[in-house]
PDB file of C-alpha atoms in Angstrom:
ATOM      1  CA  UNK U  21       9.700  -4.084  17.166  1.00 55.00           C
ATOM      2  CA  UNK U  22       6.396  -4.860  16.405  1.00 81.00           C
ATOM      3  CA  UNK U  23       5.778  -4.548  13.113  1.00 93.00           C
ATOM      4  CA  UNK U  24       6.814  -6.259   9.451  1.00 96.00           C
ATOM      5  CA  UNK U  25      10.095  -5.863   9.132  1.00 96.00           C
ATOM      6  CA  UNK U  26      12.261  -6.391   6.032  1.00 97.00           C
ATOM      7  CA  UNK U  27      15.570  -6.758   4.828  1.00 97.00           C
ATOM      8  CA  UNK U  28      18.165  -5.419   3.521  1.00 97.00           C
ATOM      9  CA  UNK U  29      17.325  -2.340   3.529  1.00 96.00           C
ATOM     10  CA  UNK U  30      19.148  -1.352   0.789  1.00 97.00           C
ATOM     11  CA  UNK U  31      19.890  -3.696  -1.937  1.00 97.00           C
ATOM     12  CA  UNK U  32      22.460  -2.761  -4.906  1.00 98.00           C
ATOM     13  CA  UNK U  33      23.471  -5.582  -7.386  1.00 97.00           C
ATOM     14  CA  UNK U  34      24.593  -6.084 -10.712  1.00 97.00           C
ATOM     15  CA  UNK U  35      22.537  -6.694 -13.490  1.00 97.00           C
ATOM     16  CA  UNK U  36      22.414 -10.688 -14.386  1.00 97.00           C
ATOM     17  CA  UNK U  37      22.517 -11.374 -10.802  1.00 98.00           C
ATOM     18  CA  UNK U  38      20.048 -13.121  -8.696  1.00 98.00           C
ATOM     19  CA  UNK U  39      18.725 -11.341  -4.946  1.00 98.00           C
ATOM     20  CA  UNK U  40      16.372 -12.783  -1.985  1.00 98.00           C
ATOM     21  CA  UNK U  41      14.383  -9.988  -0.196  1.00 98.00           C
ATOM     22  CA  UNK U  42      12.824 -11.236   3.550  1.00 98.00           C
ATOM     23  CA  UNK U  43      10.248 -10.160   4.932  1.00 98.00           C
ATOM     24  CA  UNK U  44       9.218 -10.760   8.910  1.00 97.00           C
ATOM     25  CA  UNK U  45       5.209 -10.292   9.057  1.00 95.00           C
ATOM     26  CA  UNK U  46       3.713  -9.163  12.699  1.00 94.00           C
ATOM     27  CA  UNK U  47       3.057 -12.521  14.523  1.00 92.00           C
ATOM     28  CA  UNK U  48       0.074 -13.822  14.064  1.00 89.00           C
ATOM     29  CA  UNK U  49      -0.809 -12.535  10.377  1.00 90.00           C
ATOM     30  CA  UNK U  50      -2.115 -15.253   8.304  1.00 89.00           C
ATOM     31  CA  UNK U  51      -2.080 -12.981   5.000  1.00 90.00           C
ATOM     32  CA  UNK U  52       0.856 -11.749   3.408  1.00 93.00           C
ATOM     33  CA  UNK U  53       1.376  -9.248   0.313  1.00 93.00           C
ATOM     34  CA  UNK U  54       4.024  -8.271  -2.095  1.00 96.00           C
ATOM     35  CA  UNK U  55       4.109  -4.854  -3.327  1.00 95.00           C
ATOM     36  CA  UNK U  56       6.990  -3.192  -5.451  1.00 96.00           C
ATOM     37  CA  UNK U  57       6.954   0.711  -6.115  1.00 94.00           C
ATOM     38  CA  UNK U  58       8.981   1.884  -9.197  1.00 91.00           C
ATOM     39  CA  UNK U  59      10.349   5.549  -8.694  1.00 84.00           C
ATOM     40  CA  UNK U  60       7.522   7.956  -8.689  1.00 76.00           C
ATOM     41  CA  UNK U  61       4.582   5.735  -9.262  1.00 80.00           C
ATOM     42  CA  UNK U  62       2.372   3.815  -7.135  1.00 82.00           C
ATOM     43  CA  UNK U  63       2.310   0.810  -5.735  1.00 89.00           C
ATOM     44  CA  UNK U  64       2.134  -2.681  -8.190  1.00 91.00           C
ATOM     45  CA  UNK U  65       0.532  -5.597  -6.495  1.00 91.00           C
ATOM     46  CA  UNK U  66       2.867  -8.541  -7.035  1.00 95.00           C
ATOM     47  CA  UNK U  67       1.885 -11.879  -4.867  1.00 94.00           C
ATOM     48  CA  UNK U  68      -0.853 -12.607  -1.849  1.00 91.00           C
ATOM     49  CA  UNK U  69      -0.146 -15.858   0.298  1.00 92.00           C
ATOM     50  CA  UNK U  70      -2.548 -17.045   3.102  1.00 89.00           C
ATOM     51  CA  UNK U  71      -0.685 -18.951   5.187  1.00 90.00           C
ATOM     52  CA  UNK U  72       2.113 -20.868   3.407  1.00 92.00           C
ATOM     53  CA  UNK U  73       0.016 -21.045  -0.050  1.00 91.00           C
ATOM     54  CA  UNK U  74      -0.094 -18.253  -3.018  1.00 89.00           C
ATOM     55  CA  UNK U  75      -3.552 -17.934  -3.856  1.00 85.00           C
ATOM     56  CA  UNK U  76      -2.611 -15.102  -6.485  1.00 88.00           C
ATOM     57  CA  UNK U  77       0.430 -14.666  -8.093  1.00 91.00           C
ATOM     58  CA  UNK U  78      -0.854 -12.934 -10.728  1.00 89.00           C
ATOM     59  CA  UNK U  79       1.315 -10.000 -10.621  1.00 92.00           C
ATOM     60  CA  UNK U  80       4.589 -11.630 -10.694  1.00 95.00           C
ATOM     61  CA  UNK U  81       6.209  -9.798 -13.788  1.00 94.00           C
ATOM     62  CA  UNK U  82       8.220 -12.550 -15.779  1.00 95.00           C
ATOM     63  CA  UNK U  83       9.224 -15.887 -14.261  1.00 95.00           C
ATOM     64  CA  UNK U  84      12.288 -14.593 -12.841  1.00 97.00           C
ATOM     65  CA  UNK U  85      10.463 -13.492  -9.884  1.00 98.00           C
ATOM     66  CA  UNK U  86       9.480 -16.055  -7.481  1.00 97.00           C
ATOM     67  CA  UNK U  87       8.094 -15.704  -3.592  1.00 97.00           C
ATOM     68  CA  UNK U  88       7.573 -18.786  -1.080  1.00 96.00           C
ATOM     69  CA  UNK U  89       6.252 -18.668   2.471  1.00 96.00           C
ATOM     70  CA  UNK U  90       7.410 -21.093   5.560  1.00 91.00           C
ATOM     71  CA  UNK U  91       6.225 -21.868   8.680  1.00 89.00           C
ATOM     72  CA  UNK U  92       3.070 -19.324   8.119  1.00 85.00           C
ATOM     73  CA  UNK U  93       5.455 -16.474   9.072  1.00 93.00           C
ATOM     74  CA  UNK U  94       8.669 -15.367   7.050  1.00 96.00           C
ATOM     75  CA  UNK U  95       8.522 -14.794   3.022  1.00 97.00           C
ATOM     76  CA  UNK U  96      11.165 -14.659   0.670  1.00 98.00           C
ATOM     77  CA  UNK U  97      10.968 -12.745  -3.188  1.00 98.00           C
ATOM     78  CA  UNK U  98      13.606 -14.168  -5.440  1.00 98.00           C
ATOM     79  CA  UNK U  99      14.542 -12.389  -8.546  1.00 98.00           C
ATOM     80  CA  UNK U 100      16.601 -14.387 -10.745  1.00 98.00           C
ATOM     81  CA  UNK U 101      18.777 -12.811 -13.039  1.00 98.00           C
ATOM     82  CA  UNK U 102      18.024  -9.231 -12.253  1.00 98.00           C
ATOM     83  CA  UNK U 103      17.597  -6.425 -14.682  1.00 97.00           C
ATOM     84  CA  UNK U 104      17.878  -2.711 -14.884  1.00 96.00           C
ATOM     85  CA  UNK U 105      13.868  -2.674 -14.782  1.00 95.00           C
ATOM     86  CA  UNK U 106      13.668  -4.502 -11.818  1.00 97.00           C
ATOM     87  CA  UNK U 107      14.797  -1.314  -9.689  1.00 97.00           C
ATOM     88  CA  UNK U 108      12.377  -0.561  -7.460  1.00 97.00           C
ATOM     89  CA  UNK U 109      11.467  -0.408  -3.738  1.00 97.00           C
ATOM     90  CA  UNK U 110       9.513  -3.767  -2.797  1.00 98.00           C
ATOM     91  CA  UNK U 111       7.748  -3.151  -0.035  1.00 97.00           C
ATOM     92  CA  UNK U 112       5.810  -6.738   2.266  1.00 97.00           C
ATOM     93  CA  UNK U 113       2.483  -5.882   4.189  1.00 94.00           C
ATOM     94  CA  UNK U 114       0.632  -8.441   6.333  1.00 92.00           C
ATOM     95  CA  UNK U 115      -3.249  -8.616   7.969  1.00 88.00           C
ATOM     96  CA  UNK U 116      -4.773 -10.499  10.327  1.00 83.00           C
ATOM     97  CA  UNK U 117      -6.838 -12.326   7.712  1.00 70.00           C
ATOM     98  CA  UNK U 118      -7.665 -11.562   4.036  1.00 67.00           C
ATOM     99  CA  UNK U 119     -10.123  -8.488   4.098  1.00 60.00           C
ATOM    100  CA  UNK U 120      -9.561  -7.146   7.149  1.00 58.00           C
ATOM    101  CA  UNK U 121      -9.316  -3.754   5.827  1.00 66.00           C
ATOM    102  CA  UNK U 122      -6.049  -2.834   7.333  1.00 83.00           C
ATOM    103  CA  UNK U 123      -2.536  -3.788   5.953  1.00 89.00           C
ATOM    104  CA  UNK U 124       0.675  -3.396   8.011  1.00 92.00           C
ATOM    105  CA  UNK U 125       3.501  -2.644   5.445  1.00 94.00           C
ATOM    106  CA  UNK U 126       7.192  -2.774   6.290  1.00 96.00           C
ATOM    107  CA  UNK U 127       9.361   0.228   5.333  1.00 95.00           C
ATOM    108  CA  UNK U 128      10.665  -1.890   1.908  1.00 96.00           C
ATOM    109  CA  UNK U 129      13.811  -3.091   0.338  1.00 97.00           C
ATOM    110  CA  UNK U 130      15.522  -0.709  -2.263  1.00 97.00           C
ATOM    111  CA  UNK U 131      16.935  -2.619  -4.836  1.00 98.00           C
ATOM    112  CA  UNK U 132      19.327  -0.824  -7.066  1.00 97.00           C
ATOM    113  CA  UNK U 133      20.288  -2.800 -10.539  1.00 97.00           C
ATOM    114  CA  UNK U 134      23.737  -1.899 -11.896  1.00 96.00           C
TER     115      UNK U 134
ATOM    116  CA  UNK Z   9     -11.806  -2.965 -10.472  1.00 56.00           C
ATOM    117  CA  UNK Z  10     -13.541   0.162  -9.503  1.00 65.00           C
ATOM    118  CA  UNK Z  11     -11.084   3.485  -9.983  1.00 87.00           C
ATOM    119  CA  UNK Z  12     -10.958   6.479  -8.041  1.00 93.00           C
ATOM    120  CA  UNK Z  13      -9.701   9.565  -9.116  1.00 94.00           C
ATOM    121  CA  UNK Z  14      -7.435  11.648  -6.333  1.00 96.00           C
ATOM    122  CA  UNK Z  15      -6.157  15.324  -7.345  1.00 97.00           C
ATOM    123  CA  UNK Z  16      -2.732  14.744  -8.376  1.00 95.00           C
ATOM    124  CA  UNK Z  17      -1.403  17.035  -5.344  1.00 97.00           C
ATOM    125  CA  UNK Z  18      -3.018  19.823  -2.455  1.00 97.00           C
ATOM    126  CA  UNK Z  19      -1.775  22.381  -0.063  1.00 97.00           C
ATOM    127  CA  UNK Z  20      -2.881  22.897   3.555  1.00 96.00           C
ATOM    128  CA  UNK Z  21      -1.952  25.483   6.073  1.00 96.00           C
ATOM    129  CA  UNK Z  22      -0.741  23.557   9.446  1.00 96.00           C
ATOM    130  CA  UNK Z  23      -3.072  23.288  11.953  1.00 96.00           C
ATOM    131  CA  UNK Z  24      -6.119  23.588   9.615  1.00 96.00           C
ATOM    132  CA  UNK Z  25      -8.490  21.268   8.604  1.00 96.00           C
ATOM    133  CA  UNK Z  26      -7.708  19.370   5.371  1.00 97.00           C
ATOM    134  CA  UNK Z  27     -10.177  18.214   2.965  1.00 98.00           C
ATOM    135  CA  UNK Z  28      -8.775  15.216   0.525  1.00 98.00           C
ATOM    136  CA  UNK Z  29     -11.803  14.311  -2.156  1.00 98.00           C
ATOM    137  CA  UNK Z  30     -11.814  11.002  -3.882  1.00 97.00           C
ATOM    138  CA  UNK Z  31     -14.467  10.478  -6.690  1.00 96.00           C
ATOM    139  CA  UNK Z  32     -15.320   6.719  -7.451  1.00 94.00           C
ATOM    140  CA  UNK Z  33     -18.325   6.517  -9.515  1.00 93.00           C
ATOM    141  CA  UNK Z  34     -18.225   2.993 -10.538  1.00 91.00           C
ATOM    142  CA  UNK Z  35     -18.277   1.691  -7.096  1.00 91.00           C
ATOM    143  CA  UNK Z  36     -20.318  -1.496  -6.287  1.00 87.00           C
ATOM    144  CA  UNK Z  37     -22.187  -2.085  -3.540  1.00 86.00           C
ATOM    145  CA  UNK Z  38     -19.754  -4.401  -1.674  1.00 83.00           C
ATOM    146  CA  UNK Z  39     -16.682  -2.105  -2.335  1.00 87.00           C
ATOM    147  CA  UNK Z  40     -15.443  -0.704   0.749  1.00 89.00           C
ATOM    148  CA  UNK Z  41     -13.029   2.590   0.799  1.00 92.00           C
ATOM    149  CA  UNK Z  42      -9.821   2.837   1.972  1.00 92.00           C
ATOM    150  CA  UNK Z  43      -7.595   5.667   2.996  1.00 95.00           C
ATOM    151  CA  UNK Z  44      -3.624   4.422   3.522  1.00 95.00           C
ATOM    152  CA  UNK Z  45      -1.272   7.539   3.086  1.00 96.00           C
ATOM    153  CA  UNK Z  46       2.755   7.313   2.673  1.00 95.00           C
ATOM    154  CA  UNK Z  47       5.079   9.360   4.221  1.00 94.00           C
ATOM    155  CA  UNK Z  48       8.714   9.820   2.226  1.00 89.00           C
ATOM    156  CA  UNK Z  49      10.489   7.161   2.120  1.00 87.00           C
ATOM    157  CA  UNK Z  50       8.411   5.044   3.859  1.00 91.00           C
ATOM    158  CA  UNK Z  51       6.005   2.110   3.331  1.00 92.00           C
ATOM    159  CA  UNK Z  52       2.210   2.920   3.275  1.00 94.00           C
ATOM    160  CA  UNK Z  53       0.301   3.542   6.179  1.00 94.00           C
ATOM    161  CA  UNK Z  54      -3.550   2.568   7.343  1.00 92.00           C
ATOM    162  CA  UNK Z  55      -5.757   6.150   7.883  1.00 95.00           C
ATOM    163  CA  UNK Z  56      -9.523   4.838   7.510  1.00 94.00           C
ATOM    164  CA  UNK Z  57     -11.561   2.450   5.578  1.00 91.00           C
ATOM    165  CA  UNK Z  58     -15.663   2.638   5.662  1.00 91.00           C
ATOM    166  CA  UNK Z  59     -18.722   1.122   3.867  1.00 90.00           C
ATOM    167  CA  UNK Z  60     -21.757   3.316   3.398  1.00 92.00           C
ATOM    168  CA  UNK Z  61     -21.305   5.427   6.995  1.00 91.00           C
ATOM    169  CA  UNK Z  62     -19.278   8.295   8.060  1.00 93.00           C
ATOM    170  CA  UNK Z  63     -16.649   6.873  10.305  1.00 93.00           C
ATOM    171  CA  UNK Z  64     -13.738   8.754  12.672  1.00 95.00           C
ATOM    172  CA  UNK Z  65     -10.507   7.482  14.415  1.00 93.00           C
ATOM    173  CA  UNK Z  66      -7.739   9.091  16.158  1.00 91.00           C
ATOM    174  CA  UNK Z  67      -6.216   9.848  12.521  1.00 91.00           C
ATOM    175  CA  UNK Z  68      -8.998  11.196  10.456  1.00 96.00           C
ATOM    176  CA  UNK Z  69     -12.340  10.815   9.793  1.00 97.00           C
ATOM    177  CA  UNK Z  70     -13.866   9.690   6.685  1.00 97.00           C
ATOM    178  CA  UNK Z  71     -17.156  11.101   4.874  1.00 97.00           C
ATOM    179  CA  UNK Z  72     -18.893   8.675   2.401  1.00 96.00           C
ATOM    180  CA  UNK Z  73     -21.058  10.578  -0.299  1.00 96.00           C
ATOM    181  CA  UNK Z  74     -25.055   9.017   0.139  1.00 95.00           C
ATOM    182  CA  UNK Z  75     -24.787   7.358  -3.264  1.00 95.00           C
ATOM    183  CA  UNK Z  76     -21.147   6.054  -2.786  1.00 95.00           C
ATOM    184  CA  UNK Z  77     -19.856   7.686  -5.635  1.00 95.00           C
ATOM    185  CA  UNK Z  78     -17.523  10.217  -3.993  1.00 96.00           C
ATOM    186  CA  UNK Z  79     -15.849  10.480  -0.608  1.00 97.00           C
ATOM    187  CA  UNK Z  80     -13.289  12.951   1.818  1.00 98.00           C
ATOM    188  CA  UNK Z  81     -10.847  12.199   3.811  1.00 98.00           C
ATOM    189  CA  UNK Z  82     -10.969  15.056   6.875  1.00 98.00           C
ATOM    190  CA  UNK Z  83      -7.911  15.446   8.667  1.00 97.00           C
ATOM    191  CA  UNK Z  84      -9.305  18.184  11.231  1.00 95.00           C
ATOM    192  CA  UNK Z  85      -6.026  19.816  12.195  1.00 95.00           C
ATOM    193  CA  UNK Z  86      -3.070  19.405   9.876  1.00 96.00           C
ATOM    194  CA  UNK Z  87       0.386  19.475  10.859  1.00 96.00           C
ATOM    195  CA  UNK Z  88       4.004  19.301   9.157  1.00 96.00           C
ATOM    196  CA  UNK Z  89       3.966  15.318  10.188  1.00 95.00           C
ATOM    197  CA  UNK Z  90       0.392  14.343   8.044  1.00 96.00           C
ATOM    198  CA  UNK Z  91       2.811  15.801   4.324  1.00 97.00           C
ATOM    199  CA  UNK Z  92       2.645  12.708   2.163  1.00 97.00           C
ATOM    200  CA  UNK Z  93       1.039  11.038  -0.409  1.00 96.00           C
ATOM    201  CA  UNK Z  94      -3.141   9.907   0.480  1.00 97.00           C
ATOM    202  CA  UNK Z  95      -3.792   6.506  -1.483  1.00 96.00           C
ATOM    203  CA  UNK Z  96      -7.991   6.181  -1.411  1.00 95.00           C
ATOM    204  CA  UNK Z  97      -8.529   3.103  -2.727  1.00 91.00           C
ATOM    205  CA  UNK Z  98     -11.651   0.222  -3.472  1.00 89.00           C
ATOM    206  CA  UNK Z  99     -11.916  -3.267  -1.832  1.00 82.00           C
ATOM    207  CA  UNK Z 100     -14.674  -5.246  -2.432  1.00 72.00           C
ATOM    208  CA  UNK Z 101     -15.654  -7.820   0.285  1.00 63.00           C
ATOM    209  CA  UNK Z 102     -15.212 -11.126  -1.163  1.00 59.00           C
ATOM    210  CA  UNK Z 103     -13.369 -12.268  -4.093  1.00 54.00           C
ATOM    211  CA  UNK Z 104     -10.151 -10.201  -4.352  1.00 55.00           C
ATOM    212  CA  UNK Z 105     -10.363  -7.824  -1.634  1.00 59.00           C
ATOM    213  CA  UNK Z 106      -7.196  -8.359  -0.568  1.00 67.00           C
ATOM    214  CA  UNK Z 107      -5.468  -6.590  -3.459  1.00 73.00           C
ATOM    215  CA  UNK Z 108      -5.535  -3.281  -3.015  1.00 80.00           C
ATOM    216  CA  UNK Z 109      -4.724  -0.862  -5.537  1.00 81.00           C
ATOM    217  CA  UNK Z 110      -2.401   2.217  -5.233  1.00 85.00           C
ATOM    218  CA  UNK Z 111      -3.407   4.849  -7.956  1.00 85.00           C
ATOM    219  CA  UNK Z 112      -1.105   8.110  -7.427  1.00 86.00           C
ATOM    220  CA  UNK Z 113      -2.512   9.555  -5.002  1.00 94.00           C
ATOM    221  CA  UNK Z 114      -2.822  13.350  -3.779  1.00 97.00           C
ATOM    222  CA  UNK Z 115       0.269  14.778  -2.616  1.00 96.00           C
ATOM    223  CA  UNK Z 116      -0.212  16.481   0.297  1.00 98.00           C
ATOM    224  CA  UNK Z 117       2.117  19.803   1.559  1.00 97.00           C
ATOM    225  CA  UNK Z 118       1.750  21.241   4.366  1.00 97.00           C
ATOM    226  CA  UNK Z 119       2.962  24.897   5.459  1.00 96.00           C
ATOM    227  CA  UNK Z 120       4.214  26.003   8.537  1.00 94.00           C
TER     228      UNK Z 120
END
């Protein structure tokens, strides 16, 4: 389809273990954004790359989480090591530009740590 | 960043109109207002953003407050399909606009 895509879908790992979570933005988006959404609450701002750069990565929890961008399109979050905490649905949204006022988000990755 | 403050849920009737209020007193005069909503188990989803004046779309329509400091989200005719959780948020225009953020939200049932 259209629109950002991610995957898996479902994610459910054991705690010490590491996990890579895609996400496909809608071609043609030059801004990309990391979200992750612990049960119940709302939604916790986690990394913003324009283009293949990271502007802000100021709410990356702890080093074990790290995100890169190629080719202006496809990201990947890493979480090394995972914990319990870490459970969570991260969700990827794209825009046109930064400030565009409306952000595409992809249905998320549900990561379960074991 | 500016806060807004959402009632933490709301009932509607299907097929009437909907009021959502959002109070955000500390707004600045570049923050614009946004209006994403999330249906269950899926990710957010654009409604409306505005400025300073009223604005409509197929979804909703949005009514800014004349000093800013409150608006509503209308949805004019409600049905079982708009239940989910309405996200009104702040953006300013430069700087860090790009990171919006979610509060809680109003959870929003709606009754055959």
């Amino acid at each position: 389809g259209a629109g950002v895509s991610q995957s898996p879908s479902n994610k459910v790992t054991e705690k010490g273990k590491d996990v890579e979570l895609r996400c496909d933005p809608i071609s043609g988006h030059t801004a990309l954004y990391w979200y992750r959404q612990s049960l119940g609450q709302g939604l916790e701002f986690l990394i913003y790359f324009q283009g293949n750069s990271a502007p802000d990565k100021s709410g990356l929890p702890s080093d074990r989480f790290s995100a890169e961008r190629t080719g202006g399109s496809v990201s990947t979050l890493t979480i090394q090591r995972t914990q319990q905490e870490d459970s969570a649905v991260y969700l990827c949204a794209s825009s046109v530009r930064r400030g565009t006022g409306e952000l595409f988000f992809g249905e998320g990755s549900r990561l379960t740590v074991l | 960043d500016a806060k807004t403050t959402q009632p933490n849920s709301m009932e509607s009737n299907e097929e009437e109109p909907v009021h959502l209020p959002c109070n955000h007193s500390t707004i600045s005069g570049t923050d614009y207002i946004h209006w994403y909503r999330q249906l269950p188990s899926q990710g957010p989803e654009y409604v409306i953003h505005g400025l300073t004046s009223n604005v409509n779309n197929r979804m909703a329509s949005l009514a800014i407050a004349e000093d800013r400091k409150s608006s509503t989200l209308i949805l004019h005719r409600a049905t079982l399909r708009d239940a989910a959780v309405y996200y009104c948020i702040l953006s300013s225009s430069g700087g860090s606009n790009y990171k919006l953020t979610f509060g809680k939200g109003t959870l929003l049932t709606v009754n055959p």
